[in-house]
mmCIF file of C-alpha atoms in Angstrom:
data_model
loop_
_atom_site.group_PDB
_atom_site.id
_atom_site.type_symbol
_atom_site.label_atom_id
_atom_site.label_comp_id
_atom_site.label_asym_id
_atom_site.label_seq_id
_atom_site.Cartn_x
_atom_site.Cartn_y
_atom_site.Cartn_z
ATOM 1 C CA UNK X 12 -76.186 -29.626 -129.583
ATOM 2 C CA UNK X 13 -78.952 -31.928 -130.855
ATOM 3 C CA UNK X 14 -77.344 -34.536 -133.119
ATOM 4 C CA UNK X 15 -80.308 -36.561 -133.787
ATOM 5 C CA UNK X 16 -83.559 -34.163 -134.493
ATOM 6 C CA UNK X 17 -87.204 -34.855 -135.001
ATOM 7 C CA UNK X 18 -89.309 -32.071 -135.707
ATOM 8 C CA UNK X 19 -92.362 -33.423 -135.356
ATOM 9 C CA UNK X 20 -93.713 -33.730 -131.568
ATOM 10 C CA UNK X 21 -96.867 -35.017 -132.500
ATOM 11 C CA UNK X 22 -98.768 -36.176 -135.664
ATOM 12 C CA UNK X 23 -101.937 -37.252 -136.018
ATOM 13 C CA UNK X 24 -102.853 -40.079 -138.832
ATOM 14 C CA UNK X 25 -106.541 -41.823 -140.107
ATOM 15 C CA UNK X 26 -106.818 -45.769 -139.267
ATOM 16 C CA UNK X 27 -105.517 -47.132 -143.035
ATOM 17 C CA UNK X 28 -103.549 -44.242 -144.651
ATOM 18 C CA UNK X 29 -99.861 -43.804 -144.415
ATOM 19 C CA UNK X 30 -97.968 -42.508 -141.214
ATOM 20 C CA UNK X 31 -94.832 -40.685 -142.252
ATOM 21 C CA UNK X 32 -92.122 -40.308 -139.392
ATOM 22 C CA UNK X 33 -89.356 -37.903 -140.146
ATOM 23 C CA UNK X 34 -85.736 -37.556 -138.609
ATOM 24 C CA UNK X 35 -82.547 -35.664 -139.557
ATOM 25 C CA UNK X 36 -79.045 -35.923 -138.246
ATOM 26 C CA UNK X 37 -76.400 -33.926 -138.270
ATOM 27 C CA UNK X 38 -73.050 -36.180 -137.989
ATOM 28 C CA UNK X 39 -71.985 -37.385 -141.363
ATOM 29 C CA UNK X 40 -70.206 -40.509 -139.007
ATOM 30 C CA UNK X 41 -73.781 -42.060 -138.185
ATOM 31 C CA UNK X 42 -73.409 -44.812 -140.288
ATOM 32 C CA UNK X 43 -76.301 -46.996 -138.243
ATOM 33 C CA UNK X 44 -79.973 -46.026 -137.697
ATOM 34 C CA UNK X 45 -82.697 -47.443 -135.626
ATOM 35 C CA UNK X 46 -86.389 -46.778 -135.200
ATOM 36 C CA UNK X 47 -87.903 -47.499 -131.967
ATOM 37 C CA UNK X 48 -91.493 -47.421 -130.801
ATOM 38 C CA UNK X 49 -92.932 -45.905 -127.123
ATOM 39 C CA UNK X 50 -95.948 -46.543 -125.025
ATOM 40 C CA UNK X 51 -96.300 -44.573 -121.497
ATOM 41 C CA UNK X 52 -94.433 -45.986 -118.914
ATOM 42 C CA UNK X 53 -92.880 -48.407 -120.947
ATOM 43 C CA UNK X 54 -89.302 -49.279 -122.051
ATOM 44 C CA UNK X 55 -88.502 -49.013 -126.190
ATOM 45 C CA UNK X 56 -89.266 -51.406 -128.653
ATOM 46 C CA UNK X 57 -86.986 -52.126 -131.353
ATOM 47 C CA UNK X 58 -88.914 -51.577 -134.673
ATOM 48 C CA UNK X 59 -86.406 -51.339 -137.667
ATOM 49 C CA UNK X 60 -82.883 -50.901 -138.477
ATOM 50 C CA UNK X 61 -81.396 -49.847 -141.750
ATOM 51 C CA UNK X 62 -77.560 -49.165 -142.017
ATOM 52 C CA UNK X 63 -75.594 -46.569 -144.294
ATOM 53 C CA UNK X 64 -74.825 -48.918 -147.057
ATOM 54 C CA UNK X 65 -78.489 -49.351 -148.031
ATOM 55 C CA UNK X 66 -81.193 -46.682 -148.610
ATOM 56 C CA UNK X 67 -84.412 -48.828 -147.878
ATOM 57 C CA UNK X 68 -85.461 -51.538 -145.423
ATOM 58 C CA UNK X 69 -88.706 -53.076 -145.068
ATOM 59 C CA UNK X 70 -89.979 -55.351 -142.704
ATOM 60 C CA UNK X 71 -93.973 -55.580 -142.828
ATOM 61 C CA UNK X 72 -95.993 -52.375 -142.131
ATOM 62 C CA UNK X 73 -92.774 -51.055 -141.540
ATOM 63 C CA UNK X 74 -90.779 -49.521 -144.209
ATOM 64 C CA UNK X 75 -87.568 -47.184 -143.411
ATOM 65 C CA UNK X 76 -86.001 -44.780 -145.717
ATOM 66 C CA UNK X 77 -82.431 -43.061 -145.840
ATOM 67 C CA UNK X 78 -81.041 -40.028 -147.938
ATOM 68 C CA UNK X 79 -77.602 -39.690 -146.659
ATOM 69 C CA UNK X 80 -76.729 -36.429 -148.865
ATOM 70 C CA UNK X 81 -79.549 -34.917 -146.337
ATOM 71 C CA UNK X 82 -78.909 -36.532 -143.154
ATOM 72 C CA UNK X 83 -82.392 -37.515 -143.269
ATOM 73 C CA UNK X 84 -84.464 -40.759 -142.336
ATOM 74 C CA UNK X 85 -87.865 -41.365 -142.289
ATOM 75 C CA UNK X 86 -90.510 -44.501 -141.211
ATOM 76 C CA UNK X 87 -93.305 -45.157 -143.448
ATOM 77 C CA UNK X 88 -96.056 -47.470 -141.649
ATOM 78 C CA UNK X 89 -98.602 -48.675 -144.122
ATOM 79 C CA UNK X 90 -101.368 -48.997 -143.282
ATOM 80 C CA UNK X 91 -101.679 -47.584 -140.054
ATOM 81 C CA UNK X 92 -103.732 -49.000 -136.989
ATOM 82 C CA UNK X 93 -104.571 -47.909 -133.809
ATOM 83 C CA UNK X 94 -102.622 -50.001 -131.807
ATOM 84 C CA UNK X 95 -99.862 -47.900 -133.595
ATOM 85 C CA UNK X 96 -100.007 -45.009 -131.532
ATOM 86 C CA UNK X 97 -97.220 -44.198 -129.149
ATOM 87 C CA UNK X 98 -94.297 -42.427 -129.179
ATOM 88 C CA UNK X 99 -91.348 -43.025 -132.107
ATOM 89 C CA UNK X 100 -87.845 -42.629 -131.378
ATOM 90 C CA UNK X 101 -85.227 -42.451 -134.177
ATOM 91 C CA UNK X 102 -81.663 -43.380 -132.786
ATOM 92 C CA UNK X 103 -78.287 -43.578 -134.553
ATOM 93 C CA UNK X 104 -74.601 -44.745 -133.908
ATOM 94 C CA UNK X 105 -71.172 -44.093 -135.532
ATOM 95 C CA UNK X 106 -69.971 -47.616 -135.134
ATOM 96 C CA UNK X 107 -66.718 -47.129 -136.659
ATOM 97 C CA UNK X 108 -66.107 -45.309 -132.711
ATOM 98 C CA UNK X 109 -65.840 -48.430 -131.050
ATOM 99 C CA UNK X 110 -68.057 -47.817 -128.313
ATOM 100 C CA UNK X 111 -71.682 -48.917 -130.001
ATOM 101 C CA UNK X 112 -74.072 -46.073 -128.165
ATOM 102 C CA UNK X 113 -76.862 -44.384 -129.896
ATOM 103 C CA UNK X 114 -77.696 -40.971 -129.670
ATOM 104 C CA UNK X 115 -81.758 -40.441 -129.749
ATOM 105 C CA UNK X 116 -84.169 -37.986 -131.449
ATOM 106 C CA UNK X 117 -86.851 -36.352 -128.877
ATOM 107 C CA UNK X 118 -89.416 -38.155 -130.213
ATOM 108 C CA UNK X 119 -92.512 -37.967 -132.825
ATOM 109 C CA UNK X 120 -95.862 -39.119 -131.022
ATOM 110 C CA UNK X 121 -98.023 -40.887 -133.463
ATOM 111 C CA UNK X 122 -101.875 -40.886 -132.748
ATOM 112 C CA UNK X 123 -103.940 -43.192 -135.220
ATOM 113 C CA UNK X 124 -107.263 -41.690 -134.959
ATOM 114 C CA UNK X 125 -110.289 -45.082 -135.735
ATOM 115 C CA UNK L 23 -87.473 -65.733 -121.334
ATOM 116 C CA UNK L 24 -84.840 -63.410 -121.508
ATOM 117 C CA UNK L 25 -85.191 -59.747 -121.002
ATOM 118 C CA UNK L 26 -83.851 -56.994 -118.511
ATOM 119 C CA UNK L 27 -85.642 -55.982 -115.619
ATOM 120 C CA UNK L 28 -85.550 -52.625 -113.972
ATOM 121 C CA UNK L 29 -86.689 -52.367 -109.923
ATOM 122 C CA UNK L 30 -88.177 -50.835 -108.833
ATOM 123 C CA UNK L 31 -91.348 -49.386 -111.282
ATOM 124 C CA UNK L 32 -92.052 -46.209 -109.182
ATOM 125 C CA UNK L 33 -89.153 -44.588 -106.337
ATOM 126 C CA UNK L 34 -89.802 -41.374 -103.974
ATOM 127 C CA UNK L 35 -86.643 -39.876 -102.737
ATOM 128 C CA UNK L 36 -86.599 -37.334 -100.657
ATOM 129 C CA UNK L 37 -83.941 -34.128 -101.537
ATOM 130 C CA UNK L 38 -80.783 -35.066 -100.284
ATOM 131 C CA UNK L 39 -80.805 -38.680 -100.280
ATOM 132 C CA UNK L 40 -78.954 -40.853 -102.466
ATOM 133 C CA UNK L 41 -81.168 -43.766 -104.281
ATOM 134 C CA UNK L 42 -80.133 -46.732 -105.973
ATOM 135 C CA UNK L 43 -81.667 -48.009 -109.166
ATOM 136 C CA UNK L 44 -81.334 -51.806 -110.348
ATOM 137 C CA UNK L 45 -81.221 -53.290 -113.820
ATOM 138 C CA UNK L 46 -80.617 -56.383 -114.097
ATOM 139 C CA UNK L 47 -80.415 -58.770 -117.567
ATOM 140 C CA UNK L 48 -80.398 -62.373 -118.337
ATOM 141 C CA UNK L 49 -79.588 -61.860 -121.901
ATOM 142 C CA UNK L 50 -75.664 -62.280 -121.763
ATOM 143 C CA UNK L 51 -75.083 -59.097 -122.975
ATOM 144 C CA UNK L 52 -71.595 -57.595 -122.517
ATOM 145 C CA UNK L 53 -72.977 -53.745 -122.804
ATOM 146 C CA UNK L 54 -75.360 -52.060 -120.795
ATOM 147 C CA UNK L 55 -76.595 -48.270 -120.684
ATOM 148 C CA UNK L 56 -78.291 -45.595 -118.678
ATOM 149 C CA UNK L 57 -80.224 -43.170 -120.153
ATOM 150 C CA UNK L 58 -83.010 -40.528 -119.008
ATOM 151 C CA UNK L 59 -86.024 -39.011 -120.561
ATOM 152 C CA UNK L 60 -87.392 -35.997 -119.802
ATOM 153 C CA UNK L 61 -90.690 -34.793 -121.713
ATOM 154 C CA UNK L 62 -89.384 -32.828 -125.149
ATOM 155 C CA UNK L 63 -85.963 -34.328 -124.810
ATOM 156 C CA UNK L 64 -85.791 -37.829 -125.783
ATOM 157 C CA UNK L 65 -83.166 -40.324 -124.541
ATOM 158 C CA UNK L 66 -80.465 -39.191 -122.710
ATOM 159 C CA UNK L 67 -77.278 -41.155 -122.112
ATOM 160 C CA UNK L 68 -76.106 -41.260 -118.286
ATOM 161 C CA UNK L 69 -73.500 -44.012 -118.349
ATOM 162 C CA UNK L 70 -72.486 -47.414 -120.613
ATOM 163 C CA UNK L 71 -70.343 -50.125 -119.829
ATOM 164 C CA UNK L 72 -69.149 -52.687 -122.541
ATOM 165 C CA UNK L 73 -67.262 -55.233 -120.175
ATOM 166 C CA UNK L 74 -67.340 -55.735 -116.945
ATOM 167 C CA UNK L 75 -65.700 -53.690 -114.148
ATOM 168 C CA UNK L 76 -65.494 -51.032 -116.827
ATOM 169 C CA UNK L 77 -67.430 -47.994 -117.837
ATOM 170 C CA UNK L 78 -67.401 -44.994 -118.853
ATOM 171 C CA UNK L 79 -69.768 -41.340 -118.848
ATOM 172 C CA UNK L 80 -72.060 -40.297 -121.209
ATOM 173 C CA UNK L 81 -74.025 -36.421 -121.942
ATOM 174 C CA UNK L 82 -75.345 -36.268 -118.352
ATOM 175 C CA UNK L 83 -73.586 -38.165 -115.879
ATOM 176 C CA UNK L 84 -72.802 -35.699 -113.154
ATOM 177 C CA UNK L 85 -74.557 -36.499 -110.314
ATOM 178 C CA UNK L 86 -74.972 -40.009 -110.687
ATOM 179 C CA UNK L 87 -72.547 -43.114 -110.270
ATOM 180 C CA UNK L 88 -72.776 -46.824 -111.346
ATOM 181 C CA UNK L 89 -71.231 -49.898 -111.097
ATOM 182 C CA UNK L 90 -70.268 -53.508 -113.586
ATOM 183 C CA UNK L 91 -69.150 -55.693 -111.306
ATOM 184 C CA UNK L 92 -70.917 -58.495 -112.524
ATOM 185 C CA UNK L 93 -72.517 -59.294 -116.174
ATOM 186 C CA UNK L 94 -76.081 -59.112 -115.213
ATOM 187 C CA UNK L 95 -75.976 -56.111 -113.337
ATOM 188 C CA UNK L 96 -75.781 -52.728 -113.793
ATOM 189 C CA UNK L 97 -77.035 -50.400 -111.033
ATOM 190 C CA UNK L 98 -77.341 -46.757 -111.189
ATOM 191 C CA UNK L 99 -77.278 -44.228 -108.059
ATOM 192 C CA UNK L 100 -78.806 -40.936 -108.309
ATOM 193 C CA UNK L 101 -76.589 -38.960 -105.617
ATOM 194 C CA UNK L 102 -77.464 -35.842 -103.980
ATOM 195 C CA UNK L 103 -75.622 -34.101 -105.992
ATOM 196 C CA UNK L 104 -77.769 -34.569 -109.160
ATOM 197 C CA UNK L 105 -80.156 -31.330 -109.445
ATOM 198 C CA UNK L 106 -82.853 -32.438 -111.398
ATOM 199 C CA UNK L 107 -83.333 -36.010 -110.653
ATOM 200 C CA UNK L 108 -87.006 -36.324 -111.481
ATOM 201 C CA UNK L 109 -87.546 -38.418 -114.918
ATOM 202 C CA UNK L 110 -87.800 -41.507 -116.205
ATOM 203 C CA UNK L 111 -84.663 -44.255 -115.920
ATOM 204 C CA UNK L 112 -84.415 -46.401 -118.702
ATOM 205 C CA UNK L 113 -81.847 -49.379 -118.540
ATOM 206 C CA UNK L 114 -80.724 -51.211 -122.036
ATOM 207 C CA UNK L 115 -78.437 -53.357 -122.991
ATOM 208 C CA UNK L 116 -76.802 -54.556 -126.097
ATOM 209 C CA UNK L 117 -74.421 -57.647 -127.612
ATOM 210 C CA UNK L 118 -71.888 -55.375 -128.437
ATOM 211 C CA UNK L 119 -70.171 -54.749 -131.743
ATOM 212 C CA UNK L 120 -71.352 -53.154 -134.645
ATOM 213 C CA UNK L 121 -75.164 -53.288 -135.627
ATOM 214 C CA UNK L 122 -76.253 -54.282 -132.972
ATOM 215 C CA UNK L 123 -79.125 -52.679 -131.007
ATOM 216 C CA UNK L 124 -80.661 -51.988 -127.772
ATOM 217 C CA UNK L 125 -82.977 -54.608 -125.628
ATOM 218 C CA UNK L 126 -84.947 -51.864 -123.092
ATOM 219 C CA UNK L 127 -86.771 -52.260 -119.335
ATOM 220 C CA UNK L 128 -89.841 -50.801 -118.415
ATOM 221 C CA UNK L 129 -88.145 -47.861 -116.430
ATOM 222 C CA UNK L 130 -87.986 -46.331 -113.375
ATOM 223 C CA UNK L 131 -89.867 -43.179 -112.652
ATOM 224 C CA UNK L 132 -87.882 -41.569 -109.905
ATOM 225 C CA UNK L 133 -89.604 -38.506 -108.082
ATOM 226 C CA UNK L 134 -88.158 -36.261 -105.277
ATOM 227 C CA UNK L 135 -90.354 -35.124 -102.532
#
């Protein structure tokens, strides 16, 4: 039972348009969201947050949006480079539980072709 | 500079041996987590521990066992029992409380020969 679900395996972006990432969840409890960015052989990088009380976060290139009514997040990088491409991870966590562990998507991988 | 560190990068076990992975942080987190990734299944959660000398399972932990007997550490042993072991260990670990993230290693790739 996949909680956290991205769709996407792979997309493939120009250097300089928009990369869109897309997740969707399925527990109406998640009430905290991150975005996390992979390169082979590499541990995560945190990339953005955004929590249930707010539909938008930006922070640079990186701009995350929420629709709660359909379970659905997304990552907007603008513009894209090439040093962007790796593997994105959505994550989320009903923090009301107590216990503060996120649940992961399987993983979009982003290739930002020069 | 603070950070966690997972040792070793690359392990060979042969099948029916036990192996010990380390993780180790100098962050003074209170939580720390296991998780696995296989390719087309994303993170996996083995085991967490908030405090120490405390934690507790997550999705996959049969076959493995850890211990939190000190802050810093968190080792994970991938016993005999475990079917599948080949993958890649990632170690995190986290303040605690609510909004608060994960701080990753650079893994483990375990392989059974």
């Amino acid at each position: 039972d996949q909680q956290v679900k991205q769709n996407s395996p792979s997309l493939s972006v120009q250097e300089g348009r928009i990369s869109i990432l897309n997740c969707d969840y399925t527990n109406s409890m998640f009430d905290y969201f991150l975005w996390y960015k992979k390169y082979p052989a590499e541990g995560p990088t945190f990339l953005i947050s955004i929590s249930s009380i707010k539909d938008k976060n930006e922070d640079g290139r990186f701009t995350v949006f929420l629709n709660k009514s359909a379970k659905h997040l997304s990552l907007h990088i603008v513009p894209s480079q090439p040093g962007d491409s790796a593997v994105y991870f959505c994550a989320a966590s009903e923090t009301t539980s107590g216990t503060y562990k996120y649940i992961f998507g399987t993983g979009t991988r982003l290739k930002v072709l020069a | 500079d603070g950070g966690i560190t997972q040792s070793p990068k690359y392990l060979f076990r042969k099948e029916g041996q036990n192996v010990t992975l380390s993780c180790e942080q100098n962050l003074n987190h209170d939580a720390m987590y296991w998780y696995r990734q296989d390719p087309g299944q994303g993170l996996r959660l083995i085991y967490y521990s908030q405090i120490v000398n405390d934690f507790q399972k997550g999705d996959i932990a049969e076959g493995y066992s850890v211990s939190r007997e000190k802050k810093e550490s968190f080792p994970l042993t991938v016993t005999s029992a475990q079917k599948n072991p080949t993958a890649f260990y990632l170690c995190a670990s986290s303040i605690g409380g609510r909004f608060s993230g994960y701080t990753f290693g650079s893994g483990t790739r375990l392989t059974v020969v």
